[in-house]
Coordinates of C-alpha atoms in Angstrom, one line a residue:
Chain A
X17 CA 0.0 0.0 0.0
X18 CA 2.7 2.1 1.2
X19 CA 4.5 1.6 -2.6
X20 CA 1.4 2.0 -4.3
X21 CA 1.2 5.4 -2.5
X22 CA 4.5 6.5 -3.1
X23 CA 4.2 5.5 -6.6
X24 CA 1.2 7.6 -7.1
X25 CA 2.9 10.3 -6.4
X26 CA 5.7 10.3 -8.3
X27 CA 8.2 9.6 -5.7
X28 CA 9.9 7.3 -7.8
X29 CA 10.6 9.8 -11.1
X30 CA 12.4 11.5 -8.4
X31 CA 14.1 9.1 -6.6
X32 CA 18.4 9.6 -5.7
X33 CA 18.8 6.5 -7.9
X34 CA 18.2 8.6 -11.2
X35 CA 20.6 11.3 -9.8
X36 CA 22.9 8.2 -8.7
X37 CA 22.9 6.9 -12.5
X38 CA 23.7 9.9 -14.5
X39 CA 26.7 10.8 -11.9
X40 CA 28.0 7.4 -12.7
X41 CA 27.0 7.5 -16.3
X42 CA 29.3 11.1 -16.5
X43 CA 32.3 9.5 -14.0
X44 CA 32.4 6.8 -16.1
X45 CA 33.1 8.4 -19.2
X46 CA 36.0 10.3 -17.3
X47 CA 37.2 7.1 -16.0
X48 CA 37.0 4.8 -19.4
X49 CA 38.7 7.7 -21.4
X50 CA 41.6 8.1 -18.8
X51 CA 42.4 4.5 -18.6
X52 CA 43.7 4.8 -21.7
X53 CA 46.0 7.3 -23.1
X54 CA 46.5 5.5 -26.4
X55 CA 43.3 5.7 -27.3
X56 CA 43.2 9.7 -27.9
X57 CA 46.8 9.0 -29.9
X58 CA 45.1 6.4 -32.3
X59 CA 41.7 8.5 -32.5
X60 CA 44.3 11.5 -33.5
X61 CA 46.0 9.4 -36.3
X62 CA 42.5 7.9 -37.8
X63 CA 41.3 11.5 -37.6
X64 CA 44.1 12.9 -39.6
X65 CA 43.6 10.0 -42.3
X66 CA 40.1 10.6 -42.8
X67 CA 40.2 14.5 -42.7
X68 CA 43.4 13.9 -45.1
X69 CA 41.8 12.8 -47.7
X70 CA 39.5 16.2 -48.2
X71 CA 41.8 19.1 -47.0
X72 CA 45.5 19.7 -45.8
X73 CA 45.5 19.9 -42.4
X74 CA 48.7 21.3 -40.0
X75 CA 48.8 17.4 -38.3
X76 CA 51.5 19.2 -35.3
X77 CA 49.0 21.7 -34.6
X78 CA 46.4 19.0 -34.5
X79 CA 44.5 18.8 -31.0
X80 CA 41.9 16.5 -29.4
X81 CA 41.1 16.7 -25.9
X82 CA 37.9 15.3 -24.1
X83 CA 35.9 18.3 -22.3
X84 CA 33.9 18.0 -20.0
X85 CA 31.6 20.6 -18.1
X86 CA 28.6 19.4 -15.5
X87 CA 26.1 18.2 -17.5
X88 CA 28.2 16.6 -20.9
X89 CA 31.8 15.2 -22.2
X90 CA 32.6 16.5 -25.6
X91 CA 35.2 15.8 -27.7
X92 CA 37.1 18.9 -29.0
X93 CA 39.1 18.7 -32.0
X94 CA 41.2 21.8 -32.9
X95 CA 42.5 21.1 -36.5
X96 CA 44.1 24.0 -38.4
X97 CA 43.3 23.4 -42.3
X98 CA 45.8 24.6 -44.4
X99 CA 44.0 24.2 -47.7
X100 CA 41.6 22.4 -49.4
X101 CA 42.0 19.9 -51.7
X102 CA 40.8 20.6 -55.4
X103 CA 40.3 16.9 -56.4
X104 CA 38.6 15.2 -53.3
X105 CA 38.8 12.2 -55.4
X106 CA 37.0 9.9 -52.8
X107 CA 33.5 12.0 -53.2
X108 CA 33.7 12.2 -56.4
X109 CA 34.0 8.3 -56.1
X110 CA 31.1 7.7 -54.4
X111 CA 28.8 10.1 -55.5
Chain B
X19 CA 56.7 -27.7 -15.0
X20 CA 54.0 -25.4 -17.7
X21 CA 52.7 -29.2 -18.9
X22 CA 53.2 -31.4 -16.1
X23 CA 50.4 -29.5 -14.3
X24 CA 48.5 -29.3 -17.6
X25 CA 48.9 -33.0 -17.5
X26 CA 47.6 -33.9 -14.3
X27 CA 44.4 -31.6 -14.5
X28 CA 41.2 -32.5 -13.5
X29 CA 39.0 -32.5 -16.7
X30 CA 36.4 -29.9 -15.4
X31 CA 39.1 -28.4 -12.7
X32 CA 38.1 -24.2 -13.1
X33 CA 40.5 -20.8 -11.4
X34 CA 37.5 -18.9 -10.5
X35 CA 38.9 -15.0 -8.9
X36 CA 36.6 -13.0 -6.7
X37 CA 37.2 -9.6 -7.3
X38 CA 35.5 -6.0 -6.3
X39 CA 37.9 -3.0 -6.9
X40 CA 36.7 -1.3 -3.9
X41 CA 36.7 -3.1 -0.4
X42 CA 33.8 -4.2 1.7
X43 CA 31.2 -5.0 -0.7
X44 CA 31.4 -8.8 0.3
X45 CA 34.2 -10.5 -2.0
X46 CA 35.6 -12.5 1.6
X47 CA 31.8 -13.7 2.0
X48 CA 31.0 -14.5 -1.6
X49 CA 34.0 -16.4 -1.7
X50 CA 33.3 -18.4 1.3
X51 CA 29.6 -19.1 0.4
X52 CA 30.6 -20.3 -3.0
X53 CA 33.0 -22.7 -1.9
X54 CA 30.6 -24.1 1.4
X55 CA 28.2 -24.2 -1.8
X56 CA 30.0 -25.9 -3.8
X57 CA 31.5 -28.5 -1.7
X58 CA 28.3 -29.3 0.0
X59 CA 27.5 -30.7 -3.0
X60 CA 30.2 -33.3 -3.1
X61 CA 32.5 -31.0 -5.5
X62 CA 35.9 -31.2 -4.3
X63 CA 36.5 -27.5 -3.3
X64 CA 40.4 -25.1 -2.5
X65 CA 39.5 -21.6 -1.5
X66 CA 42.6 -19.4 -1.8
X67 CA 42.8 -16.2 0.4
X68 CA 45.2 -13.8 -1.8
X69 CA 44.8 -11.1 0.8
X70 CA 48.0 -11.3 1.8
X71 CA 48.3 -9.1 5.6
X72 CA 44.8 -8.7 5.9
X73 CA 43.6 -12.5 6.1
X74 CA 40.1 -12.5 7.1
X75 CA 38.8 -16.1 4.9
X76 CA 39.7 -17.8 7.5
X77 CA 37.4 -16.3 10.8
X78 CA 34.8 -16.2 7.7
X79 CA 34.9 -19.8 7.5
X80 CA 35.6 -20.6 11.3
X81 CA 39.0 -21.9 10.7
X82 CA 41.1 -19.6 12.0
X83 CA 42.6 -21.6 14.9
X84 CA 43.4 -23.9 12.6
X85 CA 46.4 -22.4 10.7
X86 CA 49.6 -24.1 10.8
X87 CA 51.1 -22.9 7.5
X88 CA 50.1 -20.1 4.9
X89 CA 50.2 -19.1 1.2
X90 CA 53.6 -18.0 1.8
X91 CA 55.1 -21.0 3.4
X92 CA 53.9 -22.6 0.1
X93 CA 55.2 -20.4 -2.4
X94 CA 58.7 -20.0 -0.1
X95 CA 59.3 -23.3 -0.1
X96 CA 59.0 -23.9 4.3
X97 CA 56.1 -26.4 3.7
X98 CA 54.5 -28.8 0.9
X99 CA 50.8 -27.5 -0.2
X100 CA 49.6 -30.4 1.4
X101 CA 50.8 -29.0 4.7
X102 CA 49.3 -25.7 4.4
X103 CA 45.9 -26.7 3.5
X104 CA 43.2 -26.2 6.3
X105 CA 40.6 -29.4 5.4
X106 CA 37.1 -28.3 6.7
X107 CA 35.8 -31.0 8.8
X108 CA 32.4 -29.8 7.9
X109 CA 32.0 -30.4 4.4
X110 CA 34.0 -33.4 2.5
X111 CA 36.5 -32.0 0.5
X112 CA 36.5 -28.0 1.3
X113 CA 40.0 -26.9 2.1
X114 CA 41.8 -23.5 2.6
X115 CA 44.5 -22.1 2.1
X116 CA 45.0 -19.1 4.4
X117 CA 46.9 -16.1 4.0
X118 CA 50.0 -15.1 5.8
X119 CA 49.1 -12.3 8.3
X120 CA 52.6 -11.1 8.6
X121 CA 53.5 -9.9 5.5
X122 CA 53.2 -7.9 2.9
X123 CA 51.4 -8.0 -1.1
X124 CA 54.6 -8.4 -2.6
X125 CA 55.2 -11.5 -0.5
X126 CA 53.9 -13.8 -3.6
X127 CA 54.8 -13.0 -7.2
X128 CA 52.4 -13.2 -10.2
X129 CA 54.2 -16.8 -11.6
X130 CA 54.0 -18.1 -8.4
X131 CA 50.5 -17.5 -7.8
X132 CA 50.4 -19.2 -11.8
X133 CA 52.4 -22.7 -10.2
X134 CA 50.3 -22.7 -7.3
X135 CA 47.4 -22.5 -9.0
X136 CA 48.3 -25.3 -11.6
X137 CA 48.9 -27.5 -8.4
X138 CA 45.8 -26.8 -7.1
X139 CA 44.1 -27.7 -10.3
X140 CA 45.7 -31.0 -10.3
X141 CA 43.5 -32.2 -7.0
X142 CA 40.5 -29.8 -7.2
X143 CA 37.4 -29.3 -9.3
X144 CA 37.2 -25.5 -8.1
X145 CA 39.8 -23.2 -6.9
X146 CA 38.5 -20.2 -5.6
X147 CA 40.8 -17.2 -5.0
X148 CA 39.6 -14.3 -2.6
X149 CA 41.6 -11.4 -4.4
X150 CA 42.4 -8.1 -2.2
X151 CA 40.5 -5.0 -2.3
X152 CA 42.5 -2.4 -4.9
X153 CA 44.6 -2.7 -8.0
X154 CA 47.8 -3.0 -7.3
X155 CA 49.9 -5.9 -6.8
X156 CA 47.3 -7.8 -4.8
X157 CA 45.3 -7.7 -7.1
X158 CA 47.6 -8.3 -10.2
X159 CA 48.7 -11.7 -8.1
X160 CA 45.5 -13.0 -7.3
X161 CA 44.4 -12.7 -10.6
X162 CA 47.6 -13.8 -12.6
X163 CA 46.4 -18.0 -12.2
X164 CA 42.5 -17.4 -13.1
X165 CA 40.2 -18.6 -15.8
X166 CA 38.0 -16.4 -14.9
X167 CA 36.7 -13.7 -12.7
X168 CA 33.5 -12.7 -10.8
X169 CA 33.2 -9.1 -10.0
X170 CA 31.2 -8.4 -7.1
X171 CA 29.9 -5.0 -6.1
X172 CA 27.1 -3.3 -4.1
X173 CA 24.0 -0.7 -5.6
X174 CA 26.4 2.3 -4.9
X175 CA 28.1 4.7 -6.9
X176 CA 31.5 4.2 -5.2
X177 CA 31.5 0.3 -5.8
X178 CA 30.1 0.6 -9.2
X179 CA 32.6 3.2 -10.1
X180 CA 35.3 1.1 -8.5
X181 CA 33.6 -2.5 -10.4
X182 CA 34.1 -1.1 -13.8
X183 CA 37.4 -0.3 -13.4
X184 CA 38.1 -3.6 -12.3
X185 CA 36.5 -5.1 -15.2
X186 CA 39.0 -2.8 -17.7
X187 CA 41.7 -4.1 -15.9
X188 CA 41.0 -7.5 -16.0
X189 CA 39.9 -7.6 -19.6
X190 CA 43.7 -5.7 -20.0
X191 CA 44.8 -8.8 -18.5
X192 CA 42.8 -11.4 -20.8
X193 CA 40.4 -12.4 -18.2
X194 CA 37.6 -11.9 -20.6
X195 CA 33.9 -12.1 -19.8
X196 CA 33.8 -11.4 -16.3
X197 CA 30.5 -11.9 -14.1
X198 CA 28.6 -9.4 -11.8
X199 CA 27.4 -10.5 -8.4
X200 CA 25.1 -7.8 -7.0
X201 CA 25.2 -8.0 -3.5
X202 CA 23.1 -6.4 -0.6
X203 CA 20.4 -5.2 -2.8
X204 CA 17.5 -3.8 -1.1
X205 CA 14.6 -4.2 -2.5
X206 CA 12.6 -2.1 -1.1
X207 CA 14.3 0.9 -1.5
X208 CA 14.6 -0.1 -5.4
X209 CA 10.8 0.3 -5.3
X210 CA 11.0 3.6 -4.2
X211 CA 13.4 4.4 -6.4
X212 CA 16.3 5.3 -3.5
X213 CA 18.5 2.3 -5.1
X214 CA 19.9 1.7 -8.6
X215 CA 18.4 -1.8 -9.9
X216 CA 19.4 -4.5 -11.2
X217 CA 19.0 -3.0 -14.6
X218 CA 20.4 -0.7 -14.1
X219 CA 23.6 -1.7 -12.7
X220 CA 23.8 -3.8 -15.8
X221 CA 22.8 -1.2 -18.1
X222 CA 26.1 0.5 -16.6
X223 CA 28.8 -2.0 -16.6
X224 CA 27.4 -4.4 -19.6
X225 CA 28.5 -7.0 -17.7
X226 CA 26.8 -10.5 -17.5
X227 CA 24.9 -11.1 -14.5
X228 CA 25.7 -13.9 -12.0
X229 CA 23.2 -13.7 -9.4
X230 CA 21.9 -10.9 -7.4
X231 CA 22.2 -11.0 -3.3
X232 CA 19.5 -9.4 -1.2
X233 CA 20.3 -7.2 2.2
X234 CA 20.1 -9.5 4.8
X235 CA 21.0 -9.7 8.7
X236 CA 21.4 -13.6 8.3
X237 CA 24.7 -12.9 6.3
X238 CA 26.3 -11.4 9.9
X239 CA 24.5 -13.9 12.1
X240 CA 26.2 -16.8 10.7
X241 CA 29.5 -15.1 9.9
X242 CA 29.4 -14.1 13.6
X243 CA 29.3 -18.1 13.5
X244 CA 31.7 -18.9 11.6
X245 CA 29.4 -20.7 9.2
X246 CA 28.4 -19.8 5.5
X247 CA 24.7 -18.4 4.8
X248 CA 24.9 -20.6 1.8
X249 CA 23.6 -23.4 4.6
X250 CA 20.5 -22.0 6.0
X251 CA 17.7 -23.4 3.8
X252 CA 15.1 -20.3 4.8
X253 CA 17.4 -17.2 4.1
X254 CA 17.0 -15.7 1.2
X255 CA 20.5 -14.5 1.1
X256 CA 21.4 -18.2 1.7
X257 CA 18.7 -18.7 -1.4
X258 CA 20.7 -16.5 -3.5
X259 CA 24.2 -18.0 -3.1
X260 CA 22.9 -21.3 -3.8
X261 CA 21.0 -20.0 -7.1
X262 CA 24.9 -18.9 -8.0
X263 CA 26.6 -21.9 -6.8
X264 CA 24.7 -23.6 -9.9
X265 CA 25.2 -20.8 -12.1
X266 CA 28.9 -21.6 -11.7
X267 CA 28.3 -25.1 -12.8
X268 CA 26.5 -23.6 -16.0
X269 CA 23.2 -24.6 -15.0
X270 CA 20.6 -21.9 -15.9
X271 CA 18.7 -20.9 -12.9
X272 CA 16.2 -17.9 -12.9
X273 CA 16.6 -14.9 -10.9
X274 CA 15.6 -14.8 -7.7
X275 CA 12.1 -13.0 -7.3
X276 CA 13.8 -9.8 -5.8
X277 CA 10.0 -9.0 -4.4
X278 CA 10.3 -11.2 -2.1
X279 CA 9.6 -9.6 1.3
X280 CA 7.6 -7.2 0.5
X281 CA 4.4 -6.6 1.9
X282 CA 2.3 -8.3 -1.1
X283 CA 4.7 -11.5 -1.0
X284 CA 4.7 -12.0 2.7
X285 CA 0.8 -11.7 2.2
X286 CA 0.6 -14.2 -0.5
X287 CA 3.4 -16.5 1.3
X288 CA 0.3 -15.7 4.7
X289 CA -2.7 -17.6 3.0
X290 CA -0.1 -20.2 1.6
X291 CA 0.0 -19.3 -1.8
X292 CA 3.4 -19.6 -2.1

């Protein structure tokens, strides 16, 4: 009775469980992304292969860091592009 | 030495690690019940305490005026295995092998943990190790000789924080597909949405689910004892352990109806419908 109560009113949309999860969800992305260092280094040189094949980019100058502020993790990737390329010849490809 | 203990293997003989990352959430218990489980079903049974200077498996179990030897009389060479294993008069064929209080986690090395284990597989179906809270050395030891790996944690932020951590480092470590235990659950506070479920938990660490443990006072009452839950037919708790026990033996058993003990099932369980 006392659960069918409390569920009436909506104690359970508000319950410290929800607030519980998305702390964890958020710590956990913190956590996964720190354990491995590598994994931003590798995410850099697939990003510079893919991005390659449309523009010139300045790879030193190349950036990516993992944000974060309260409420999201972003990825930020600062690339400088030098120039584009005139022939992308992989759209043309596929198009 | 790599093949002769490959040689003499039991065929079904299993390294089973307990693990948690952070400390109290009931690794020490879950071990103990598992192996009181096991055994007491005629399975031939070593539980391994890896917590080197903190040993606590053995006052779990009731054995600690028992010691003679410890893990690191084994690995050092002062005594045979035989020696150091405590048999449980209890059950037939539960043993333990205690940890040394004295010393420190760098007493035993990773490849001696690996020979001692392949020993152990030579006379036992299951070898259970109780790995140390943390991830340092301990923990790198008492894993180094497993097949594989049950994570336990508790509905908290802190030990699910601390379980997936664990579960990256021993994937890092090729112990692949490790099991969640979910101990002390409270089910009443997961109706009021005050707890993180089951689901939930899951949804988190995608991990497979081993069994879920309810909240319950029998747990202390019979480790005040020095006996294993795992034996009393009406707990719940008890209920639960044994559910896992033949999970570990790859039966499929359901989940435990986690409603149990609330109002509507005590009712129900009242005019004997259950």
């Amino acid at each position: 009775m006392l659960d069918f109560l409390s569920r009436m009113f909506g104690r359970e949309a508000n319950g410290s469980k929800n607030i519980a999860k998305e702390r964890l969800r958020l710590v956990l992305v913190h956590d996964r992304a720190s354990v491995s260092p590598q994994l931003l280094q590798t995410l850099k040189v697939e990003l510079i292969q893919v991005i390659s094949h449309y523009m010139d980019i300045d790879e030193e100058a190349l950036e990516v860091t993992l944000d974060s502020n309260e409420n999201q993790v972003a990825l930020v990737a600062s690339i400088p592009v030098k120039g584009m390329k005139r022939t992308t010849r992989s759209l043309a490809g596929s198009i | 030495m790599e093949t002769a203990s490959k040689e003499g293997e039991l065929a079904l003989s299993e390294v089973i690690v307990v693990t948690s990352g952070k400390g109290g959430v009931g690794k020490t218990t879950t071990t103990a019940n598992l192996g009181v489980g096991l055994a007491s079903q005629g399975h031939k049974v070593a539980l391994v305490d890896a917590d080197i200077g903190l040993r606590n498996l053995d006052v779990v179990l009731g054995l600690e005026n028992r010691i003679v030897y410890d893990i690191t009389d084994v690995t050092g060479g002062h005594c045979r295995l035989r020696q150091a294993l405590i048999k449980d008069k209890r059950f037939e064929g539960l043993f333990l092998l205690p940890a040394a209080q004295t010393k420190d986690k760098t007493a035993v090395s990773p490849e001696e943990m690996k020979e001692l284990c392949g020993e152990l597989r030579q006379e036992f179906e299951f070898v259970i190790i109780d790995c140390p809270a943390g991830i340092e050395q301990g923990f790198r030891n008492a894993i180094a000789g497993a097949d594989r790996a049950v994570v336990v944690t508790t509905p908290e932020v802190s030990a699910v924080r601390d379980a997936d951590r664990i579960i990256g480092l021993l994937e890092a470590a090729e112990l692949r597909d490790p099991k969640l235990i979910v101990n002390r659950l409270r089910s009443r506070m997961v109706r009021q949405g005050d707890m993180m479920s089951i689901e939930d938990i899951i949804d988190i660490l995608a991990i497979d689910l081993l069994g879920v443990v309810p909240e319950d006072d029998m747990v202390v009452i019979s480790t005040n004892r020095g006996e294993a839950v795992v034996q009393d037919d009406r707990s719940r708790s008890g209920q639960a352990y044994r559910n896992i026990v033949q999970r570990i033996k790859g039966e499929a058993v359901p989940m435990m109806n986690l409603d149990e003990g609330g109002l509507m099932y005590r009712l129900r369980r009242m005019i004997g419908l259950k």
